[in-house]
Amino acid sequence: MDNLNDEEIFNDRDRIEPFVKAITRNKHLFKDKVVLDLNAGMGLLSVLASQSGAKQVYAMKANCYATEIMKQNNIQNVTLKKENIKEVELNCKVDIIISAWMGNMLFYGGSIQEVIYARDKYLNKDGFIMPDKGQLYLQSIEDTQYRDQKMNFWNSVYGVNMKWMKQWVAKEPLIESIKDDQLNSDEQLIYEVNLQTCKLEDLSFSNQYQVKIKRQDYVTGVIVWMKYSFTYIHLPIHVIMGPTKSPFWKPVILYFREEIPVNKGDKLQGSLAVKFESEELLHIKLSVHLQQQNYISYFKLN
């Protein structure tokens, strides 16, 4: 995990516990195996991997506290490295790669490129990654109050007309959870990535969506949320970082140019395209089709 010297992150049970359970409840998979922890921090997951029977653990991005934590827990088979995996050279292959590679909308602010690099260079043919899959889901929302607040702010900034800024603000996705009653359609799986086999070019995609409206309402945009999974363990773990409860990896809201009136049973359709430039830059293209409404909007996460 990234910088696990942060007490707030340790206390985020939704983020930490899936990793803890995946390791400690699958000791049969760790016994005598070589493990690579890509974001060790204070070394929590590296210690658990060692205690679960790993023969050797390589802990990348270990911080200054990790050495003492290994001593306090009598751990002698964890090799600590301050560098990331691209800056070191391991002298062996590994059986398991552990990494919290996810970011908002799966990839933004994450470390997916590091995982792919480590997998291609060091993972044994029958080895596996934890977690190994990620999914994106799309739903429509009604968020008129916040959308208007966000736009109208620029009408007069301390008495200065800055309406010109609205065209740029509209292209900025909002990274935030919403309330249950703001969701007004069913959900649709729109993208899935498999860390065991994916290539960098697979991180860019363009897929169609069609969601069914649940009530008479207005649609102001769509929300894209994620799920990630540990599927190589005895009992797979699926972690939902949904639209309404995501304390760390939050969903992404893409606002429409204007609100669209909808009725129960209407089908909102279009396409979502994401071009992966890096973990710090995603280009997003959203098309919307409903009755007489047909348009395309472009966004950037950077």
mmCIF file of N, CA and C in Angstrom, residues 26-158:
data_model
loop_
_atom_site.group_PDB
_atom_site.id
_atom_site.type_symbol
_atom_site.label_atom_id
_atom_site.label_comp_id
_atom_site.label_asym_id
_atom_site.label_seq_id
_atom_site.Cartn_x
_atom_site.Cartn_y
_atom_site.Cartn_z
ATOM 1 N N ASN A 26 -5.328 -17.419 3.284
ATOM 2 C CA ASN A 26 -4.854 -18.254 2.176
ATOM 3 C C ASN A 26 -3.392 -18.644 2.370
ATOM 4 N N LYS A 27 -3.086 -19.084 3.578
ATOM 5 C CA LYS A 27 -1.709 -19.467 3.896
ATOM 6 C C LYS A 27 -1.222 -20.612 3.023
ATOM 7 N N HIS A 28 -2.146 -21.449 2.571
ATOM 8 C CA HIS A 28 -1.753 -22.568 1.698
ATOM 9 C C HIS A 28 -1.182 -22.057 0.376
ATOM 10 N N LEU A 29 -1.579 -20.848 -0.044
ATOM 11 C CA LEU A 29 -1.056 -20.286 -1.284
ATOM 12 C C LEU A 29 0.296 -19.601 -1.081
ATOM 13 N N PHE A 30 0.563 -19.156 0.155
ATOM 14 C CA PHE A 30 1.797 -18.430 0.451
ATOM 15 C C PHE A 30 2.929 -19.332 0.929
ATOM 16 N N LYS A 31 2.609 -20.535 1.348
ATOM 17 C CA LYS A 31 3.623 -21.428 1.907
ATOM 18 C C LYS A 31 4.765 -21.663 0.924
ATOM 19 N N ASP A 32 5.979 -21.297 1.363
ATOM 20 C CA ASP A 32 7.228 -21.500 0.600
ATOM 21 C C ASP A 32 7.280 -20.712 -0.718
ATOM 22 N N LYS A 33 6.487 -19.674 -0.823
ATOM 23 C CA LYS A 33 6.465 -18.884 -2.051
ATOM 24 C C LYS A 33 7.306 -17.610 -1.898
ATOM 25 N N VAL A 34 7.725 -17.056 -3.048
ATOM 26 C CA VAL A 34 8.436 -15.787 -3.084
ATOM 27 C C VAL A 34 7.416 -14.704 -3.434
ATOM 28 N N VAL A 35 7.362 -13.659 -2.601
ATOM 29 C CA VAL A 35 6.328 -12.642 -2.721
ATOM 30 C C VAL A 35 6.962 -11.283 -3.005
ATOM 31 N N LEU A 36 6.327 -10.515 -3.872
ATOM 32 C CA LEU A 36 6.758 -9.152 -4.180
ATOM 33 C C LEU A 36 5.661 -8.189 -3.749
ATOM 34 N N ASP A 37 5.963 -7.346 -2.759
ATOM 35 C CA ASP A 37 5.040 -6.312 -2.278
ATOM 36 C C ASP A 37 5.493 -4.993 -2.892
ATOM 37 N N LEU A 38 4.701 -4.465 -3.830
ATOM 38 C CA LEU A 38 5.157 -3.319 -4.613
ATOM 39 C C LEU A 38 5.053 -1.983 -3.890
ATOM 40 N N ASN A 39 4.201 -1.900 -2.868
ATOM 41 C CA ASN A 39 4.009 -0.631 -2.152
ATOM 42 C C ASN A 39 4.020 -0.903 -0.660
ATOM 43 N N ALA A 40 5.164 -1.269 -0.146
ATOM 44 C CA ALA A 40 5.235 -1.816 1.210
ATOM 45 C C ALA A 40 4.964 -0.800 2.311
ATOM 46 N N GLY A 41 5.440 0.427 2.160
ATOM 47 C CA GLY A 41 5.253 1.414 3.230
ATOM 48 C C GLY A 41 5.891 0.943 4.524
ATOM 49 N N MET A 42 5.090 0.852 5.567
ATOM 50 C CA MET A 42 5.589 0.394 6.864
ATOM 51 C C MET A 42 5.772 -1.121 6.923
ATOM 52 N N GLY A 43 5.283 -1.829 5.904
ATOM 53 C CA GLY A 43 5.545 -3.258 5.821
ATOM 54 C C GLY A 43 4.449 -4.153 6.351
ATOM 55 N N LEU A 44 3.259 -3.643 6.570
ATOM 56 C CA LEU A 44 2.170 -4.455 7.110
ATOM 57 C C LEU A 44 1.917 -5.708 6.281
ATOM 58 N N LEU A 45 1.696 -5.545 4.985
ATOM 59 C CA LEU A 45 1.370 -6.692 4.143
ATOM 60 C C LEU A 45 2.562 -7.621 3.963
ATOM 61 N N SER A 46 3.756 -7.077 3.981
ATOM 62 C CA SER A 46 4.956 -7.916 3.897
ATOM 63 C C SER A 46 5.087 -8.800 5.131
ATOM 64 N N VAL A 47 4.819 -8.241 6.315
ATOM 65 C CA VAL A 47 4.846 -9.036 7.547
ATOM 66 C C VAL A 47 3.809 -10.140 7.490
ATOM 67 N N LEU A 48 2.603 -9.808 7.052
ATOM 68 C CA LEU A 48 1.543 -10.814 6.988
ATOM 69 C C LEU A 48 1.877 -11.921 5.991
ATOM 70 N N ALA A 49 2.497 -11.555 4.867
ATOM 71 C CA ALA A 49 2.901 -12.566 3.889
ATOM 72 C C ALA A 49 3.948 -13.495 4.486
ATOM 73 N N SER A 50 4.908 -12.932 5.223
ATOM 74 C CA SER A 50 5.926 -13.743 5.887
ATOM 75 C C SER A 50 5.296 -14.664 6.924
ATOM 76 N N GLN A 51 4.420 -14.127 7.746
ATOM 77 C CA GLN A 51 3.758 -14.926 8.781
ATOM 78 C C GLN A 51 2.831 -15.981 8.194
ATOM 79 N N SER A 52 2.410 -15.777 6.958
ATOM 80 C CA SER A 52 1.540 -16.749 6.293
ATOM 81 C C SER A 52 2.321 -17.837 5.578
ATOM 82 N N GLY A 53 3.648 -17.830 5.716
ATOM 83 C CA GLY A 53 4.449 -18.939 5.205
ATOM 84 C C GLY A 53 5.334 -18.637 4.024
ATOM 85 N N ALA A 54 5.370 -17.386 3.556
ATOM 86 C CA ALA A 54 6.222 -17.057 2.415
ATOM 87 C C ALA A 54 7.687 -17.358 2.723
ATOM 88 N N LYS A 55 8.384 -17.866 1.739
ATOM 89 C CA LYS A 55 9.808 -18.166 1.900
ATOM 90 C C LYS A 55 10.635 -16.897 1.876
ATOM 91 N N GLN A 56 10.274 -15.970 0.994
ATOM 92 C CA GLN A 56 10.997 -14.711 0.853
ATOM 93 C C GLN A 56 10.020 -13.633 0.394
ATOM 94 N N VAL A 57 10.164 -12.428 0.950
ATOM 95 C CA VAL A 57 9.326 -11.302 0.551
ATOM 96 C C VAL A 57 10.232 -10.142 0.170
ATOM 97 N N TYR A 58 9.991 -9.569 -0.992
ATOM 98 C CA TYR A 58 10.685 -8.357 -1.420
ATOM 99 C C TYR A 58 9.704 -7.192 -1.272
ATOM 100 N N ALA A 59 10.060 -6.234 -0.453
ATOM 101 C CA ALA A 59 9.170 -5.125 -0.117
ATOM 102 C C ALA A 59 9.693 -3.842 -0.744
ATOM 103 N N MET A 60 9.020 -3.385 -1.799
ATOM 104 C CA MET A 60 9.410 -2.163 -2.490
ATOM 105 C C MET A 60 8.778 -0.936 -1.821
ATOM 106 N N LYS A 61 9.392 0.220 -1.995
ATOM 107 C CA LYS A 61 8.910 1.490 -1.447
ATOM 108 C C LYS A 61 8.710 1.407 0.070
ATOM 109 N N ALA A 62 9.574 0.701 0.727
ATOM 110 C CA ALA A 62 9.504 0.625 2.190
ATOM 111 C C ALA A 62 9.954 1.952 2.783
ATOM 112 N N ASN A 63 9.282 2.384 3.843
ATOM 113 C CA ASN A 63 9.664 3.659 4.433
ATOM 114 C C ASN A 63 10.623 3.474 5.611
ATOM 115 N N CYS A 64 10.945 4.548 6.265
ATOM 116 C CA CYS A 64 11.990 4.534 7.277
ATOM 117 C C CYS A 64 11.603 3.749 8.540
ATOM 118 N N TYR A 65 10.335 3.459 8.723
ATOM 119 C CA TYR A 65 9.903 2.737 9.920
ATOM 120 C C TYR A 65 9.898 1.222 9.726
ATOM 121 N N ALA A 66 9.972 0.770 8.484
ATOM 122 C CA ALA A 66 9.781 -0.646 8.190
ATOM 123 C C ALA A 66 10.848 -1.540 8.821
ATOM 124 N N THR A 67 12.096 -1.083 8.853
ATOM 125 C CA THR A 67 13.178 -1.904 9.417
ATOM 126 C C THR A 67 12.899 -2.268 10.867
ATOM 127 N N GLU A 68 12.503 -1.284 11.652
ATOM 128 C CA GLU A 68 12.231 -1.538 13.059
ATOM 129 C C GLU A 68 11.001 -2.422 13.237
ATOM 130 N N ILE A 69 10.009 -2.252 12.374
ATOM 131 C CA ILE A 69 8.813 -3.092 12.469
ATOM 132 C C ILE A 69 9.153 -4.545 12.193
ATOM 133 N N MET A 70 10.058 -4.788 11.265
ATOM 134 C CA MET A 70 10.497 -6.168 11.004
ATOM 135 C C MET A 70 11.189 -6.747 12.237
ATOM 136 N N LYS A 71 12.022 -5.952 12.889
ATOM 137 C CA LYS A 71 12.721 -6.418 14.089
ATOM 138 C C LYS A 71 11.734 -6.719 15.209
ATOM 139 N N GLN A 72 10.775 -5.815 15.418
ATOM 140 C CA GLN A 72 9.803 -5.985 16.498
ATOM 141 C C GLN A 72 8.952 -7.244 16.306
ATOM 142 N N ASN A 73 8.750 -7.644 15.053
ATOM 143 C CA ASN A 73 7.941 -8.829 14.767
ATOM 144 C C ASN A 73 8.777 -10.056 14.429
ATOM 145 N N ASN A 74 10.098 -9.941 14.636
ATOM 146 C CA ASN A 74 11.028 -11.057 14.401
ATOM 147 C C ASN A 74 10.903 -11.616 12.982
ATOM 148 N N ILE A 75 10.812 -10.703 12.023
ATOM 149 C CA ILE A 75 10.721 -11.088 10.612
ATOM 150 C C ILE A 75 12.107 -10.972 9.988
ATOM 151 N N GLN A 76 12.602 -12.082 9.457
ATOM 152 C CA GLN A 76 13.962 -12.096 8.918
ATOM 153 C C GLN A 76 14.032 -12.401 7.421
ATOM 154 N N ASN A 77 12.892 -12.686 6.835
ATOM 155 C CA ASN A 77 12.922 -13.060 5.410
ATOM 156 C C ASN A 77 12.266 -12.015 4.511
ATOM 157 N N VAL A 78 12.226 -10.760 4.976
ATOM 158 C CA VAL A 78 11.711 -9.651 4.164
ATOM 159 C C VAL A 78 12.871 -8.739 3.794
ATOM 160 N N THR A 79 13.089 -8.574 2.504
ATOM 161 C CA THR A 79 14.116 -7.668 1.994
ATOM 162 C C THR A 79 13.473 -6.325 1.681
ATOM 163 N N LEU A 80 13.903 -5.298 2.406
ATOM 164 C CA LEU A 80 13.310 -3.974 2.261
ATOM 165 C C LEU A 80 14.071 -3.142 1.231
ATOM 166 N N LYS A 81 13.320 -2.478 0.361
ATOM 167 C CA LYS A 81 13.897 -1.589 -0.634
ATOM 168 C C LYS A 81 13.135 -0.272 -0.610
ATOM 169 N N LYS A 82 13.858 0.842 -0.575
ATOM 170 C CA LYS A 82 13.211 2.145 -0.614
ATOM 171 C C LYS A 82 12.766 2.498 -2.027
ATOM 172 N N GLU A 83 13.413 1.911 -3.019
ATOM 173 C CA GLU A 83 13.130 2.244 -4.410
ATOM 174 C C GLU A 83 11.864 1.538 -4.903
ATOM 175 N N ASN A 84 11.358 1.980 -6.060
ATOM 176 C CA ASN A 84 10.273 1.232 -6.695
ATOM 177 C C ASN A 84 10.867 0.117 -7.543
ATOM 178 N N ILE A 85 10.024 -0.749 -8.039
ATOM 179 C CA ILE A 85 10.489 -1.969 -8.700
ATOM 180 C C ILE A 85 11.295 -1.679 -9.970
ATOM 181 N N LYS A 86 11.059 -0.541 -10.607
ATOM 182 C CA LYS A 86 11.780 -0.221 -11.827
ATOM 183 C C LYS A 86 13.215 0.239 -11.551
ATOM 184 N N GLU A 87 13.499 0.542 -10.294
ATOM 185 C CA GLU A 87 14.822 1.066 -9.934
ATOM 186 C C GLU A 87 15.722 0.023 -9.308
ATOM 187 N N VAL A 88 15.245 -1.206 -9.187
ATOM 188 C CA VAL A 88 16.060 -2.278 -8.597
ATOM 189 C C VAL A 88 16.106 -3.457 -9.560
ATOM 190 N N GLU A 89 16.960 -4.399 -9.245
ATOM 191 C CA GLU A 89 17.082 -5.609 -10.050
ATOM 192 C C GLU A 89 17.013 -6.805 -9.106
ATOM 193 N N LEU A 90 15.936 -7.579 -9.202
ATOM 194 C CA LEU A 90 15.817 -8.789 -8.386
ATOM 195 C C LEU A 90 16.575 -9.922 -9.056
ATOM 196 N N ASN A 91 17.103 -10.813 -8.246
ATOM 197 C CA ASN A 91 17.882 -11.929 -8.798
ATOM 198 C C ASN A 91 17.070 -13.210 -8.890
ATOM 199 N N CYS A 92 15.737 -13.096 -8.842
ATOM 200 C CA CYS A 92 14.888 -14.282 -8.920
ATOM 201 C C CYS A 92 13.511 -13.917 -9.441
ATOM 202 N N LYS A 93 12.739 -14.932 -9.774
ATOM 203 C CA LYS A 93 11.343 -14.752 -10.125
ATOM 204 C C LYS A 93 10.506 -14.793 -8.846
ATOM 205 N N VAL A 94 9.262 -14.310 -8.942
ATOM 206 C CA VAL A 94 8.377 -14.319 -7.773
ATOM 207 C C VAL A 94 7.104 -15.080 -8.110
ATOM 208 N N ASP A 95 6.418 -15.545 -7.057
ATOM 209 C CA ASP A 95 5.195 -16.327 -7.229
ATOM 210 C C ASP A 95 3.926 -15.491 -7.033
ATOM 211 N N ILE A 96 4.024 -14.434 -6.233
ATOM 212 C CA ILE A 96 2.864 -13.600 -5.923
ATOM 213 C C ILE A 96 3.277 -12.132 -5.937
ATOM 214 N N ILE A 97 2.492 -11.317 -6.586
ATOM 215 C CA ILE A 97 2.686 -9.857 -6.549
ATOM 216 C C ILE A 97 1.507 -9.245 -5.802
ATOM 217 N N ILE A 98 1.804 -8.449 -4.776
ATOM 218 C CA ILE A 98 0.775 -7.740 -4.017
ATOM 219 C C ILE A 98 0.906 -6.252 -4.317
ATOM 220 N N SER A 99 -0.208 -5.633 -4.675
ATOM 221 C CA SER A 99 -0.159 -4.198 -4.962
ATOM 222 C C SER A 99 -1.542 -3.585 -4.888
ATOM 223 N N ALA A 100 -1.663 -2.463 -4.210
ATOM 224 C CA ALA A 100 -2.888 -1.655 -4.274
ATOM 225 C C ALA A 100 -2.747 -0.738 -5.485
ATOM 226 N N TRP A 101 -2.878 -1.328 -6.662
ATOM 227 C CA TRP A 101 -2.605 -0.629 -7.914
ATOM 228 C C TRP A 101 -3.744 0.290 -8.350
ATOM 229 N N MET A 102 -4.896 0.198 -7.683
ATOM 230 C CA MET A 102 -6.088 0.919 -8.110
ATOM 231 C C MET A 102 -5.960 2.420 -7.857
ATOM 232 N N GLY A 103 -6.697 3.168 -8.663
ATOM 233 C CA GLY A 103 -6.851 4.601 -8.450
ATOM 234 C C GLY A 103 -8.290 4.960 -8.723
ATOM 235 N N ASN A 104 -8.626 6.233 -8.710
ATOM 236 C CA ASN A 104 -9.977 6.626 -9.088
ATOM 237 C C ASN A 104 -10.226 6.235 -10.542
ATOM 238 N N MET A 105 -11.411 5.757 -10.812
ATOM 239 C CA MET A 105 -11.738 5.235 -12.142
ATOM 240 C C MET A 105 -10.714 4.171 -12.556
ATOM 241 N N LEU A 106 -10.325 3.359 -11.589
ATOM 242 C CA LEU A 106 -9.356 2.259 -11.680
ATOM 243 C C LEU A 106 -7.908 2.713 -11.805
ATOM 244 N N PHE A 107 -7.624 3.652 -12.717
ATOM 245 C CA PHE A 107 -6.233 3.914 -13.055
ATOM 246 C C PHE A 107 -5.690 5.267 -12.632
ATOM 247 N N TYR A 108 -6.571 6.265 -12.414
ATOM 248 C CA TYR A 108 -6.094 7.613 -12.128
ATOM 249 C C TYR A 108 -5.514 7.693 -10.715
ATOM 250 N N GLY A 109 -4.230 8.026 -10.639
ATOM 251 C CA GLY A 109 -3.550 8.098 -9.351
ATOM 252 C C GLY A 109 -3.111 6.748 -8.820
ATOM 253 N N GLY A 110 -3.217 5.703 -9.643
ATOM 254 C CA GLY A 110 -2.821 4.362 -9.211
ATOM 255 C C GLY A 110 -1.410 4.013 -9.645
ATOM 256 N N SER A 111 -1.150 2.718 -9.728
ATOM 257 C CA SER A 111 0.205 2.263 -10.102
ATOM 258 C C SER A 111 0.137 1.050 -11.021
ATOM 259 N N ILE A 112 -0.790 1.070 -11.971
ATOM 260 C CA ILE A 112 -1.011 -0.059 -12.870
ATOM 261 C C ILE A 112 0.218 -0.351 -13.744
ATOM 262 N N GLN A 113 0.924 0.678 -14.163
ATOM 263 C CA GLN A 113 2.089 0.462 -15.023
ATOM 264 C C GLN A 113 3.192 -0.293 -14.294
ATOM 265 N N GLU A 114 3.336 -0.007 -13.006
ATOM 266 C CA GLU A 114 4.324 -0.695 -12.185
ATOM 267 C C GLU A 114 4.019 -2.188 -12.090
ATOM 268 N N VAL A 115 2.744 -2.504 -11.935
ATOM 269 C CA VAL A 115 2.334 -3.906 -11.822
ATOM 270 C C VAL A 115 2.614 -4.643 -13.118
ATOM 271 N N ILE A 116 2.267 -4.043 -14.241
ATOM 272 C CA ILE A 116 2.498 -4.688 -15.532
ATOM 273 C C ILE A 116 3.994 -4.917 -15.751
ATOM 274 N N TYR A 117 4.795 -3.920 -15.394
ATOM 275 C CA TYR A 117 6.249 -4.066 -15.509
ATOM 276 C C TYR A 117 6.750 -5.223 -14.654
ATOM 277 N N ALA A 118 6.336 -5.259 -13.394
ATOM 278 C CA ALA A 118 6.791 -6.311 -12.480
ATOM 279 C C ALA A 118 6.309 -7.678 -12.933
ATOM 280 N N ARG A 119 5.077 -7.743 -13.388
ATOM 281 C CA ARG A 119 4.530 -9.021 -13.867
ATOM 282 C C ARG A 119 5.331 -9.561 -15.042
ATOM 283 N N ASP A 120 5.586 -8.714 -16.044
ATOM 284 C CA ASP A 120 6.276 -9.174 -17.247
ATOM 285 C C ASP A 120 7.725 -9.561 -16.972
ATOM 286 N N LYS A 121 8.338 -8.919 -15.988
ATOM 287 C CA LYS A 121 9.762 -9.174 -15.738
ATOM 288 C C LYS A 121 10.004 -10.248 -14.679
ATOM 289 N N TYR A 122 9.120 -10.337 -13.680
ATOM 290 C CA TYR A 122 9.461 -11.178 -12.536
ATOM 291 C C TYR A 122 8.455 -12.278 -12.180
ATOM 292 N N LEU A 123 7.231 -12.209 -12.634
ATOM 293 C CA LEU A 123 6.239 -13.173 -12.177
ATOM 294 C C LEU A 123 6.388 -14.513 -12.879
ATOM 295 N N ASN A 124 6.434 -15.584 -12.098
ATOM 296 C CA ASN A 124 6.473 -16.933 -12.645
ATOM 297 C C ASN A 124 5.237 -17.207 -13.490
ATOM 298 N N LYS A 125 5.354 -18.162 -14.401
ATOM 299 C CA LYS A 125 4.267 -18.466 -15.324
ATOM 300 C C LYS A 125 2.983 -18.858 -14.594
ATOM 301 N N ASP A 126 3.106 -19.555 -13.479
ATOM 302 C CA ASP A 126 1.927 -19.974 -12.720
ATOM 303 C C ASP A 126 1.678 -19.077 -11.502
ATOM 304 N N GLY A 127 2.320 -17.906 -11.469
ATOM 305 C CA GLY A 127 2.125 -16.976 -10.366
ATOM 306 C C GLY A 127 0.866 -16.145 -10.540
ATOM 307 N N PHE A 128 0.545 -15.325 -9.529
ATOM 308 C CA PHE A 128 -0.664 -14.509 -9.612
ATOM 309 C C PHE A 128 -0.488 -13.177 -8.896
ATOM 310 N N ILE A 129 -1.427 -12.263 -9.186
ATOM 311 C CA ILE A 129 -1.407 -10.893 -8.673
ATOM 312 C C ILE A 129 -2.579 -10.707 -7.721
ATOM 313 N N MET A 130 -2.369 -9.920 -6.674
ATOM 314 C CA MET A 130 -3.416 -9.622 -5.699
ATOM 315 C C MET A 130 -3.554 -8.112 -5.546
ATOM 316 N N PRO A 131 -4.758 -7.553 -5.889
ATOM 317 C CA PRO A 131 -5.895 -8.140 -6.602
ATOM 318 C C PRO A 131 -5.618 -8.233 -8.099
ATOM 319 N N ASP A 132 -6.366 -9.077 -8.785
ATOM 320 C CA ASP A 132 -6.041 -9.370 -10.184
ATOM 321 C C ASP A 132 -7.046 -8.837 -11.195
ATOM 322 N N LYS A 133 -8.194 -8.329 -10.738
ATOM 323 C CA LYS A 133 -9.181 -7.820 -11.691
ATOM 324 C C LYS A 133 -9.788 -6.516 -11.201
ATOM 325 N N GLY A 134 -10.224 -5.698 -12.153
ATOM 326 C CA GLY A 134 -10.923 -4.459 -11.830
ATOM 327 C C GLY A 134 -12.044 -4.232 -12.813
ATOM 328 N N GLN A 135 -13.144 -3.648 -12.325
ATOM 329 C CA GLN A 135 -14.302 -3.396 -13.168
ATOM 330 C C GLN A 135 -14.790 -1.955 -12.974
ATOM 331 N N LEU A 136 -15.374 -1.400 -14.036
ATOM 332 C CA LEU A 136 -16.007 -0.089 -13.967
ATOM 333 C C LEU A 136 -17.495 -0.233 -14.287
ATOM 334 N N TYR A 137 -18.315 0.451 -13.500
ATOM 335 C CA TYR A 137 -19.760 0.446 -13.689
ATOM 336 C C TYR A 137 -20.244 1.878 -13.908
ATOM 337 N N LEU A 138 -21.318 2.026 -14.668
ATOM 338 C CA LEU A 138 -21.861 3.340 -15.000
ATOM 339 C C LEU A 138 -23.344 3.401 -14.623
ATOM 340 N N GLN A 139 -23.764 4.528 -14.036
ATOM 341 C CA GLN A 139 -25.165 4.810 -13.743
ATOM 342 C C GLN A 139 -25.445 6.283 -13.996
ATOM 343 N N SER A 140 -26.713 6.610 -14.238
ATOM 344 C CA SER A 140 -27.083 8.020 -14.382
ATOM 345 C C SER A 140 -27.483 8.580 -13.028
ATOM 346 N N ILE A 141 -27.363 9.910 -12.891
ATOM 347 C CA ILE A 141 -27.635 10.562 -11.614
ATOM 348 C C ILE A 141 -28.400 11.867 -11.818
ATOM 349 N N GLU A 142 -29.019 12.333 -10.741
ATOM 350 C CA GLU A 142 -29.595 13.674 -10.680
ATOM 351 C C GLU A 142 -28.835 14.436 -9.604
ATOM 352 N N ASP A 143 -28.155 15.481 -10.010
ATOM 353 C CA ASP A 143 -27.310 16.247 -9.091
ATOM 354 C C ASP A 143 -27.389 17.724 -9.445
ATOM 355 N N THR A 144 -28.624 18.185 -9.667
ATOM 356 C CA THR A 144 -28.821 19.553 -10.154
ATOM 357 C C THR A 144 -28.234 20.597 -9.216
ATOM 358 N N GLN A 145 -28.453 20.414 -7.915
ATOM 359 C CA GLN A 145 -28.026 21.434 -6.960
ATOM 360 C C GLN A 145 -26.525 21.662 -7.014
ATOM 361 N N TYR A 146 -25.751 20.588 -6.980
ATOM 362 C CA TYR A 146 -24.301 20.770 -6.981
ATOM 363 C C TYR A 146 -23.811 21.237 -8.349
ATOM 364 N N ARG A 147 -24.409 20.683 -9.415
ATOM 365 C CA ARG A 147 -23.987 21.077 -10.760
ATOM 366 C C ARG A 147 -24.199 22.583 -10.970
ATOM 367 N N ASP A 148 -25.374 23.067 -10.552
ATOM 368 C CA ASP A 148 -25.646 24.494 -10.708
ATOM 369 C C ASP A 148 -24.718 25.338 -9.839
ATOM 370 N N GLN A 149 -24.474 24.855 -8.643
ATOM 371 C CA GLN A 149 -23.576 25.575 -7.736
ATOM 372 C C GLN A 149 -22.178 25.677 -8.324
ATOM 373 N N LYS A 150 -21.732 24.573 -8.907
ATOM 374 C CA LYS A 150 -20.398 24.539 -9.511
ATOM 375 C C LYS A 150 -20.289 25.500 -10.690
ATOM 376 N N MET A 151 -21.354 25.572 -11.497
ATOM 377 C CA MET A 151 -21.341 26.433 -12.670
ATOM 378 C C MET A 151 -21.586 27.903 -12.301
ATOM 379 N N ASN A 152 -22.592 28.144 -11.479
ATOM 380 C CA ASN A 152 -22.994 29.521 -11.180
ATOM 381 C C ASN A 152 -21.958 30.282 -10.361
ATOM 382 N N PHE A 153 -21.057 29.549 -9.707
ATOM 383 C CA PHE A 153 -19.991 30.197 -8.954
ATOM 384 C C PHE A 153 -19.233 31.194 -9.817
ATOM 385 N N TRP A 154 -19.092 30.854 -11.119
ATOM 386 C CA TRP A 154 -18.274 31.680 -12.012
ATOM 387 C C TRP A 154 -19.018 32.877 -12.577
ATOM 388 N N ASN A 155 -20.311 32.990 -12.298
ATOM 389 C CA ASN A 155 -21.063 34.151 -12.796
ATOM 390 C C ASN A 155 -20.497 35.454 -12.253
ATOM 391 N N SER A 156 -20.114 35.422 -10.963
ATOM 392 C CA SER A 156 -19.565 36.626 -10.337
ATOM 393 C C SER A 156 -18.632 36.206 -9.218
ATOM 394 N N VAL A 157 -17.335 36.326 -9.439
ATOM 395 C CA VAL A 157 -16.327 35.977 -8.443
ATOM 396 C C VAL A 157 -15.831 37.282 -7.820
ATOM 397 N N TYR A 158 -16.317 37.557 -6.606
ATOM 398 C CA TYR A 158 -16.024 38.831 -5.938
ATOM 399 C C TYR A 158 -16.360 40.014 -6.851
#
